[in-house]
Structure formats: C-alpha cells, structure tokens
C-alpha cells in the first residue's frame, strides 16, 4: 500500500493484479482489512464520476479475477482469502502481511522507546517500506483518497520523528537532509519548514534557515493570501534570538535550544495528542447522484433551516428506497462552497447487510481526515469524541451521517462547532435526536406522479417515456413513487429495450410478481424493506408479518389488531414502531397508510399462510360495515347479520354521525372492493356478499357511480352461498341501480325476481324492500297501475313486522306515486305520516324528500301557505346536510308553486315571503 498497490509472493515476485480499477478494489479492501466493505462503497471508490450501468457486474468480474490470482499463487496457505459477506466483500488476512500495518507498528515502537539511536534505526527501516505515494496507481476517488492521505500524513510524521532523533544524537546535518526533501515537496507545511529551519541553524547554516523562512512567507502570501502561522514565526524569532545570544555567549545554552524545539515542534511537546494538527479541508462526499429529480420542497427546507440556524442538526427521514441519501448528497454538493472547512461523510450502515459502523471507527476516520496522525490517535471512545469536538470547534464544517440506525448511534458523532451543520439520514424518525439535540426533521416522501415519470426519463432517456407517456405514468404509479423501485424498473427496461414500457407495466400490475420484477441482482425493493424489518423490535416485526392479507392502503389500530389477533393497545404500540421505521405512514390518531409495495412485501413473507388472517380481516370488515350502516341510516334495519362462526373483533371503528360514516365508506371503497375480491378468491362467499350489501348507504348516496360490477359479484356470491334472502336483497339493490343508470330491461329482470326470492327465504323485510324497488322502477317507466299495489303490500308487510324505516320508505314512494296519478290528498297524508313516524331518527336526505313531496301535495290541494313552509324547511335542511340534489328539487317545487300563483295574479306575497326566508 505504501506506493503502487501490489501483492508479492513469498519469494518476492509480484502478482499480476491487472488494471487500475482492480488495484483500487484491492486497495479499498486492504484499507479495511478483515472488515466487510459494501458494494456501494466499492463502486464509489472505483468510479469517481457516475458509474456505468453495469458497474456491479464489472465489480464482480474484478473480484473473480482477484480470487483466481489468489488461488493460482496459493494465497489461502498464507491466510489470505477474499470472501463475500451479504452485499459486501471482506479481505481476510493477517495484518502483519500488510506494509502499512508494519509501518504503523514501527512508529508505535518508536514512541515507546527512549533511545534516539534505536529510533533512527527503526524509522529508517520503516521509511524504507515506502515506494512512492500511498495507493499509487489507483483511481482518484474520495473513498481511496482519505486513507491514502492519512498514510501520507503518517509518513511525514515519521520523517519529522527521524529528524528529531538525529537532532537528539547531535547530527543536525542529517536531520536537515531528511527534512529538506520533504519541505521542498510540501512547501506549505509550516511545522515541517519550522523544524528544517532549526535543524539548519543548529548545523551552522543560519542563512539557509532564514532563507527558508522568507521563501515560505512569500509563498503563503502569494498562494493563499495568509501570514505565517505562529509555529513558523516562533521558529524565526528563535533563530534571531539564538543568533544574537550566540554572538554574546559562544557556549550555546542547551535549555534555550530545548525551548526553541518545543516551539517549533508542538507535537514533540505534546505527545498525548492534544496539540491541534495543521488545518486540512476534508472532502469525503461521495460523487453527486446522477438523475436526481425534483425534491424542491425538501431542498428549500434544508436551505431555510441551515440559513436560519448555522449550527443546526437536520434529520432526513423516510422509508427504504425513497432517496434520502441522494437528497443529502445532492444538497451537500450544491452547498459545498458554504463550508470552507470541508465536508465529512460516513455511511453508518444502520440499515445495511453489513453490521452497523462502530462509533470509534467513524471517529477515527474523521480525525484522520481532519489531519490527526495515526500515532497520535486517542485510544478510548471518550478521548476520540473529545478530540473530534475540539477539532470541529470554530470551523464551518458540514457533517453528513448517512443511514443511521437510531439517535444513540448519531450523538457521539455530532461536531463541536457552533457553525457546523449536521445532516443525518435514517429510516427511523430519530425522535430522540429531536428531543435531546433540537434536530429539525425533514420528511422525505414518495415522488409525485410527474416527478416519477421524470425520473424514469432521466434514467432511461426521454425518448422511451415520450413514446409511451400513459404507460410511463402507469409504471410510475405501480412503483408507488419510490425512487429505488423506479430505478430498478428503469434498469430492467434498459437491459431489455424490446420489452417496452406498456408491456413491463402490464407485468408489474400482477401483484404476485411485482416484487420479483423490482429486483436487480442484490438490489431491490424487497431487499431494502427486509433490512428495515430486521432492525425492528419483535412486537412490530410480528405485526408486520400479519399485514399481508390487508386489502387496502389505509390501516387503523382496530384493523391491525384483527389481522394480528392481538389486543388493540398492543397493535397501536407496534404500529407506532412501524411508523418510526417508515414502514407505515401515520396520517392521524390511530390511522396509517400502508403502501402497496410494503403490503406486497408483508404478503411475500408468508406466501403459504393459512386463511385465518384473511378470515379475521373479513369478519372485522363486516362488523365495521354494520356499525357504519347504523350511523349512516339511523333507525334502519340491518340488511344482514354476522355470518355463522364469525370471529368478533376486540374493537371496531366508531362513527359519530352519518357524515363520518359516509366519508369512511367513500375513503375505503377501494379497500372494500379488494376485500370482496379476496373473499371470492378464497371461496368465502358468505363474507363476500355481506361486504357488498353492507355498502348500500353509499350506493344509495352515489347511485350512478359505477356500482354494477360490484353488485353483480355480490349477487353471484349470494347464489354460490345458496342464500335466497341475500339473493333477493342483492337483486333488489342491483335492479334499482340499473334502473337509475337507464337500463330498464336489465333492471326489471333483476327486480321481478327479488320479491319471490325473499318469500322463499321467509325474509319479510327483504320482501318489502324488493316490492318498493320494483314499484319505483315501474313508476319510472310509466306504469300507473302496478306500483300502487306493490307499495301497499310493502307498507302492510313493514307495518306488520314493525320495520319503521321501511314503513317510512313505503310512505315516501306511495306519496310520490299518488301525486303522479293525481291523488294529491292521499299523497299529502302519506308524506305527513312518513314525516311524523320517525322524524327524529330519519336521515336528513329522507326528511328532505318527504318534506318536498309533502309541500307539492299540499300545494296541489290548495294549502299553499303550508306548502311553502314545508318547502322552505326542506331547502334549509338540505343545505344543512349538504344534500344539493334535495335542495335543487325543493327549490324547483317552490319555483313551480310561485309560477302557478303568478299565473293567477296572486303570487307576490308568497314569493316575497319565500325569498325572504331564504335570504334572497
């Protein structure tokens, strides 16, 4: 390592290592002997710029060639072996075989010795190991330059130590000779020049010593515009003082020499490592990420925080593969000029196939980059931390701590300077760091749709995306806006250009194979999520394994408890841990979002799971739907009961009112549809039809919103379950929706069968509803005879069975029918009975309809004042409940009444009264 990177055999012959990148790979492994080095870190070392598309394959090829060379020369016999360890490689070898190790051992031996003669011998031998700059012949990259710089710094330290040893022996000429070459090669290294000046003066070459001072002072001014440091000016003043003292006192005062030595060589006076090393400007950032897209909000947040608080700590947290590291590195490159003291970067391997980085190792790496020589490296963790904080104090430095496992791993690595900015990335929320160190959190979420397609274009090139824009948008959606998934998908497309975006998006749509398709070698969504899961405590891991059967994106603690068959409090704690690890996203109290790729990963962990979890989930949904029905239609009768043998949930969601229930229905519509599909696929048809029918309040509220396929599935499941009551209710609801959609033949075919099926089942409530729905459809299609009898029969059935809500419904439609056939007085009576029967319990839309019908019937029999009052009340109640259709109908009825009065020349007072009440 001390010169061109090479390996020699026992007899001194060099091994054929091949090109520079292969030597660079070996150098990275030698720099971290017996320690796993991740593939990403090796890739950064081999390609300082953006790596090629097949970098991993090239890297594997270099590993294979190195192994072949090692095997050819029987390296294993000497304990040398190149091993694969997860997504990393480890070079196992005795460290005594490495020249850098032997060199460092020599320096440690010298520090323990008090014999300058021994020190000269050992140091000359140690310096003889050097054949050129450390890591010569390797790629110029930050991961290699940091250890190479540390070794070169160590060599200069050894040269300075050798010169001191010569000086202690009185051989100042030899000391000056050793130092001169290094001072020429490093003219701005002021401690080295200061030592050379003193050695020259003691060797009787005062003029040369002063010349070196003036030459260096001019170079400092010309090159970097600064004055000499105290170490150089102190040496200069010592020379002048010594020269004057020598003229007056020919016998040199040994004590004065010792004082001068201490000033010129602060490290010699403080071998305990407390002296501050020469200021260096470390640059350990990885290369700028290629194809970085958008993130304008997050970048702006970083700018705002670091500008307002120069010494801030910022956490970038988000789920696996969301692009936290790319964001941190991109921002760091963009703001690099704002940190004149340099940038430190460390991958803490918190969520990685390799073990998390030891804090001591990271501190040692940082101190080396900050200029601390190896032989003066503190030993204990506390001393390492103290030295690190001392060296970062008073500097404007950026510290990037990537992939932290938790707050405890981060705290010892926080710099001491008030001007330092620390950027931490993690899949954990790092709440502890926010609490104890006032860290400012910045959440990194999934990319929006437009940015996702832009990322595909950045990786694939704009042409394929422009050629298939709809397929690109679909593909981006299937990747959940996750940059890792998008990049893997793009990589697969790039290596198979004949496939096309639409074809690949079609393959990704299959949930059974999506995760497999989003895998490229050892990189992929499943691998990244697996690392997150591995670091979770057991309760959270256990819950996650039960989430696979879940059929939607939203998740609450009640549903999670049902899936895992555990108490809700335990589920709540586990969900909080999953949210902290970014595997679920907290959206409110006890409410979370489970993205598709995460759900598919949970399902993949138990591909052969028993249906118990799905059964618990479906029974939980049925119970929740029953509660939602009761809240959405207060006073109504449930259309079904729990299936036989259903497992009762420990807790279900509570709904405060009709609005809350309908909002939940609407939000969970996709989840419930998927639950029906899962029930059908598992042959659980008794659950499937219940899940369909119990959505009827939303079906009624949004009747023309594409319900037919779901209702047809519900009817099919009821038939497969052999339940005629369910078939009747499904047929009645489906027929009514078909009628509303303007499909009369299909509607009547379903509606005509519904009463007969209910009679067969002995379901009087279902029979009454079926007769009402059939009557409404016949009324719509102009039948003036049959509806009256059907509705009268339904009313009688409902009254006999005590079905208050159905009685009210029958009165409503009888009022409507009677109005249409000119029996206004009877219509008014039925509308009034419907209103009086259950006014406090009735849902607002039903009351609005009944009041409107009542107002129209009253107007038709000449009771105009009462009619106006009823219509005003209908409008008021419709507005209060946001029932726009009801408000329009009531207002239309009021306007029609006004027109009739105007035609009679009597409308003015009535219209004024109506508009005044409406504020118009």
Short mmCIF file of N, CA and C in Angstrom, two decimals, residues 581-661:
data_model
loop_
_atom_site.label_atom_id
_atom_site.label_comp_id
_atom_site.label_asym_id
_atom_site.label_seq_id
_atom_site.Cartn_x
_atom_site.Cartn_y
_atom_site.Cartn_z
N UNK A 581 -40.13 3.42 11.88
CA UNK A 581 -39.21 2.82 10.89
C UNK A 581 -39.65 3.12 9.47
N UNK A 582 -40.69 3.95 9.29
CA UNK A 582 -41.17 4.39 7.97
C UNK A 582 -41.75 3.25 7.14
N UNK A 583 -42.15 2.15 7.76
CA UNK A 583 -42.80 1.07 7.02
C UNK A 583 -44.30 1.33 6.86
N UNK A 584 -44.87 2.11 7.74
CA UNK A 584 -46.21 2.65 7.55
C UNK A 584 -46.11 4.15 7.80
N UNK A 585 -47.08 4.88 7.28
CA UNK A 585 -47.07 6.34 7.41
C UNK A 585 -48.25 6.76 8.29
N UNK A 586 -47.97 7.45 9.38
CA UNK A 586 -49.02 7.90 10.27
C UNK A 586 -49.72 9.11 9.66
N UNK A 587 -51.04 9.01 9.53
CA UNK A 587 -51.81 10.10 8.92
C UNK A 587 -52.74 10.79 9.91
N UNK A 588 -52.87 10.24 11.10
CA UNK A 588 -53.72 10.82 12.11
C UNK A 588 -53.74 9.92 13.33
N UNK A 589 -54.51 10.28 14.36
CA UNK A 589 -54.58 9.42 15.54
C UNK A 589 -55.09 8.02 15.18
N UNK A 590 -54.26 7.01 15.44
CA UNK A 590 -54.62 5.61 15.20
C UNK A 590 -54.88 5.29 13.73
N UNK A 591 -54.41 6.15 12.83
CA UNK A 591 -54.63 5.95 11.39
C UNK A 591 -53.30 5.97 10.65
N UNK A 592 -53.13 5.04 9.70
CA UNK A 592 -51.87 4.87 9.00
C UNK A 592 -52.14 4.54 7.53
N UNK A 593 -51.09 4.67 6.74
CA UNK A 593 -51.15 4.26 5.33
C UNK A 593 -50.10 3.19 5.10
N UNK A 594 -50.51 2.12 4.44
CA UNK A 594 -49.63 1.01 4.11
C UNK A 594 -49.52 0.96 2.59
N UNK A 595 -48.39 1.40 2.04
CA UNK A 595 -48.26 1.47 0.59
C UNK A 595 -48.23 0.08 -0.03
N UNK A 596 -48.60 0.02 -1.31
CA UNK A 596 -48.77 -1.27 -1.98
C UNK A 596 -47.52 -2.13 -1.92
N UNK A 597 -46.35 -1.55 -2.21
CA UNK A 597 -45.13 -2.36 -2.24
C UNK A 597 -44.80 -2.90 -0.86
N UNK A 598 -45.09 -2.12 0.18
CA UNK A 598 -44.85 -2.60 1.54
C UNK A 598 -45.83 -3.73 1.87
N UNK A 599 -47.09 -3.57 1.46
CA UNK A 599 -48.09 -4.61 1.71
C UNK A 599 -47.71 -5.90 0.96
N UNK A 600 -47.27 -5.77 -0.27
CA UNK A 600 -46.86 -6.96 -1.03
C UNK A 600 -45.65 -7.63 -0.40
N UNK A 601 -44.76 -6.82 0.16
CA UNK A 601 -43.61 -7.41 0.85
C UNK A 601 -44.07 -8.19 2.08
N UNK A 602 -45.01 -7.60 2.84
CA UNK A 602 -45.55 -8.33 4.01
C UNK A 602 -46.20 -9.64 3.57
N UNK A 603 -46.92 -9.60 2.45
CA UNK A 603 -47.56 -10.82 1.96
C UNK A 603 -46.53 -11.85 1.52
N UNK A 604 -45.40 -11.38 0.98
CA UNK A 604 -44.39 -12.31 0.49
C UNK A 604 -43.68 -13.05 1.62
N UNK A 605 -43.75 -12.53 2.82
CA UNK A 605 -43.06 -13.18 3.94
C UNK A 605 -43.75 -14.47 4.35
N UNK A 606 -45.02 -14.61 4.00
CA UNK A 606 -45.75 -15.84 4.34
C UNK A 606 -46.62 -16.23 3.16
N UNK A 607 -46.00 -16.66 2.03
CA UNK A 607 -46.78 -16.94 0.83
C UNK A 607 -47.77 -18.08 0.99
N UNK A 608 -47.51 -18.98 1.95
CA UNK A 608 -48.40 -20.12 2.15
C UNK A 608 -49.21 -19.98 3.43
N UNK A 609 -49.51 -18.72 3.80
CA UNK A 609 -50.19 -18.52 5.08
C UNK A 609 -51.59 -19.14 5.05
N UNK A 610 -52.05 -19.57 6.20
CA UNK A 610 -53.41 -20.09 6.33
C UNK A 610 -54.39 -18.94 6.18
N UNK A 611 -55.66 -19.25 5.82
CA UNK A 611 -56.63 -18.16 5.61
C UNK A 611 -57.13 -17.54 6.89
N UNK A 612 -56.56 -17.92 8.05
CA UNK A 612 -57.08 -17.39 9.31
C UNK A 612 -56.99 -15.88 9.36
N UNK A 613 -55.86 -15.32 8.92
CA UNK A 613 -55.70 -13.87 8.96
C UNK A 613 -56.70 -13.18 8.06
N UNK A 614 -56.90 -13.70 6.85
CA UNK A 614 -57.88 -13.12 5.93
C UNK A 614 -59.28 -13.23 6.52
N UNK A 615 -59.59 -14.37 7.13
CA UNK A 615 -60.92 -14.56 7.71
C UNK A 615 -61.16 -13.55 8.84
N UNK A 616 -60.16 -13.35 9.69
CA UNK A 616 -60.30 -12.35 10.74
C UNK A 616 -60.52 -10.96 10.15
N UNK A 617 -59.78 -10.65 9.08
CA UNK A 617 -59.93 -9.34 8.44
C UNK A 617 -61.33 -9.17 7.87
N UNK A 618 -61.85 -10.17 7.16
CA UNK A 618 -63.17 -10.05 6.54
C UNK A 618 -64.26 -9.92 7.60
N UNK A 619 -64.16 -10.71 8.68
CA UNK A 619 -65.15 -10.59 9.75
C UNK A 619 -65.08 -9.21 10.40
N UNK A 620 -63.87 -8.68 10.50
CA UNK A 620 -63.72 -7.33 11.06
C UNK A 620 -64.38 -6.30 10.15
N UNK A 621 -64.20 -6.44 8.83
CA UNK A 621 -64.83 -5.50 7.91
C UNK A 621 -66.35 -5.59 8.00
N UNK A 622 -66.90 -6.81 8.09
CA UNK A 622 -68.35 -6.95 8.18
C UNK A 622 -68.87 -6.24 9.43
N UNK A 623 -68.21 -6.42 10.56
CA UNK A 623 -68.63 -5.75 11.79
C UNK A 623 -68.52 -4.23 11.66
N UNK A 624 -67.45 -3.76 11.03
CA UNK A 624 -67.28 -2.32 10.86
C UNK A 624 -68.36 -1.76 9.93
N UNK A 625 -68.70 -2.51 8.88
CA UNK A 625 -69.75 -2.07 7.95
C UNK A 625 -71.11 -2.01 8.64
N UNK A 626 -71.39 -2.95 9.51
CA UNK A 626 -72.64 -2.90 10.25
C UNK A 626 -72.72 -1.63 11.10
N UNK A 627 -71.60 -1.26 11.73
CA UNK A 627 -71.56 -0.03 12.52
C UNK A 627 -71.73 1.19 11.63
N UNK A 628 -71.11 1.18 10.45
CA UNK A 628 -71.23 2.31 9.53
C UNK A 628 -72.66 2.45 9.02
N UNK A 629 -73.31 1.32 8.74
CA UNK A 629 -74.71 1.36 8.31
C UNK A 629 -75.60 2.00 9.37
N UNK A 630 -75.38 1.59 10.62
CA UNK A 630 -76.20 2.12 11.71
C UNK A 630 -76.02 3.62 11.85
N UNK A 631 -74.79 4.13 11.60
CA UNK A 631 -74.55 5.57 11.72
C UNK A 631 -75.06 6.33 10.50
N UNK A 632 -74.95 5.72 9.32
CA UNK A 632 -75.35 6.40 8.09
C UNK A 632 -76.86 6.43 7.92
N UNK A 633 -77.56 5.40 8.39
CA UNK A 633 -79.02 5.32 8.27
C UNK A 633 -79.60 5.02 9.65
N UNK A 634 -79.59 6.00 10.54
CA UNK A 634 -80.08 5.76 11.91
C UNK A 634 -81.55 5.33 11.90
N UNK A 635 -81.84 4.32 12.70
CA UNK A 635 -83.21 3.82 12.76
C UNK A 635 -83.49 2.75 11.74
N UNK A 636 -82.56 2.51 10.82
CA UNK A 636 -82.76 1.49 9.80
C UNK A 636 -82.50 0.10 10.32
N UNK A 637 -83.02 -0.90 9.60
CA UNK A 637 -82.80 -2.28 9.98
C UNK A 637 -81.59 -2.81 9.22
N UNK A 638 -80.70 -3.55 9.90
CA UNK A 638 -79.55 -4.11 9.19
C UNK A 638 -80.01 -5.10 8.13
N UNK A 639 -79.34 -5.08 7.00
CA UNK A 639 -79.75 -5.95 5.90
C UNK A 639 -79.23 -7.37 6.06
N UNK A 640 -78.36 -7.61 7.03
CA UNK A 640 -77.85 -8.96 7.27
C UNK A 640 -77.22 -8.98 8.65
N UNK A 641 -76.95 -10.18 9.12
CA UNK A 641 -76.27 -10.38 10.39
C UNK A 641 -74.87 -10.93 10.11
N UNK A 642 -74.09 -11.07 11.18
CA UNK A 642 -72.77 -11.67 11.03
C UNK A 642 -72.91 -13.10 10.52
N UNK A 643 -71.96 -13.57 9.72
CA UNK A 643 -72.02 -14.96 9.27
C UNK A 643 -71.82 -15.92 10.43
N UNK A 644 -72.34 -17.13 10.30
CA UNK A 644 -72.15 -18.11 11.38
C UNK A 644 -70.66 -18.36 11.64
N UNK A 645 -70.31 -18.40 12.93
CA UNK A 645 -68.92 -18.68 13.30
C UNK A 645 -67.99 -17.51 13.14
N UNK A 646 -68.52 -16.31 12.90
CA UNK A 646 -67.65 -15.14 12.71
C UNK A 646 -66.88 -14.84 13.99
N UNK A 647 -65.62 -14.43 13.81
CA UNK A 647 -64.78 -14.04 14.94
C UNK A 647 -65.04 -12.58 15.26
N UNK A 648 -65.47 -12.30 16.48
CA UNK A 648 -65.77 -10.92 16.84
C UNK A 648 -64.48 -10.17 17.14
N UNK A 649 -64.35 -8.97 16.59
CA UNK A 649 -63.17 -8.14 16.81
C UNK A 649 -63.19 -7.55 18.21
N UNK A 650 -62.00 -7.37 18.77
CA UNK A 650 -61.89 -6.77 20.10
C UNK A 650 -62.39 -5.34 20.09
N UNK A 651 -62.20 -4.65 18.97
CA UNK A 651 -62.61 -3.26 18.88
C UNK A 651 -62.85 -2.92 17.43
N UNK A 652 -63.87 -2.12 17.15
CA UNK A 652 -64.12 -1.65 15.79
C UNK A 652 -64.20 -0.14 15.80
N UNK A 653 -64.08 0.43 14.62
CA UNK A 653 -64.13 1.88 14.47
C UNK A 653 -65.50 2.41 14.90
N UNK A 654 -65.48 3.56 15.54
CA UNK A 654 -66.73 4.22 15.93
C UNK A 654 -67.02 5.36 14.96
N UNK A 655 -68.31 5.55 14.65
CA UNK A 655 -68.73 6.61 13.73
C UNK A 655 -69.66 7.56 14.49
N UNK A 656 -69.30 8.82 14.49
CA UNK A 656 -70.05 9.79 15.30
C UNK A 656 -71.39 10.14 14.68
N UNK A 657 -71.47 10.15 13.34
CA UNK A 657 -72.72 10.55 12.70
C UNK A 657 -72.72 10.06 11.25
N UNK A 658 -73.76 10.41 10.53
CA UNK A 658 -73.93 9.99 9.15
C UNK A 658 -72.79 10.50 8.26
N UNK A 659 -72.39 11.76 8.48
CA UNK A 659 -71.33 12.33 7.66
C UNK A 659 -70.03 11.55 7.81
N UNK A 660 -69.68 11.22 9.06
CA UNK A 660 -68.45 10.46 9.30
C UNK A 660 -68.53 9.08 8.66
N UNK A 661 -69.69 8.45 8.76
CA UNK A 661 -69.83 7.11 8.18
C UNK A 661 -69.70 7.15 6.66
#
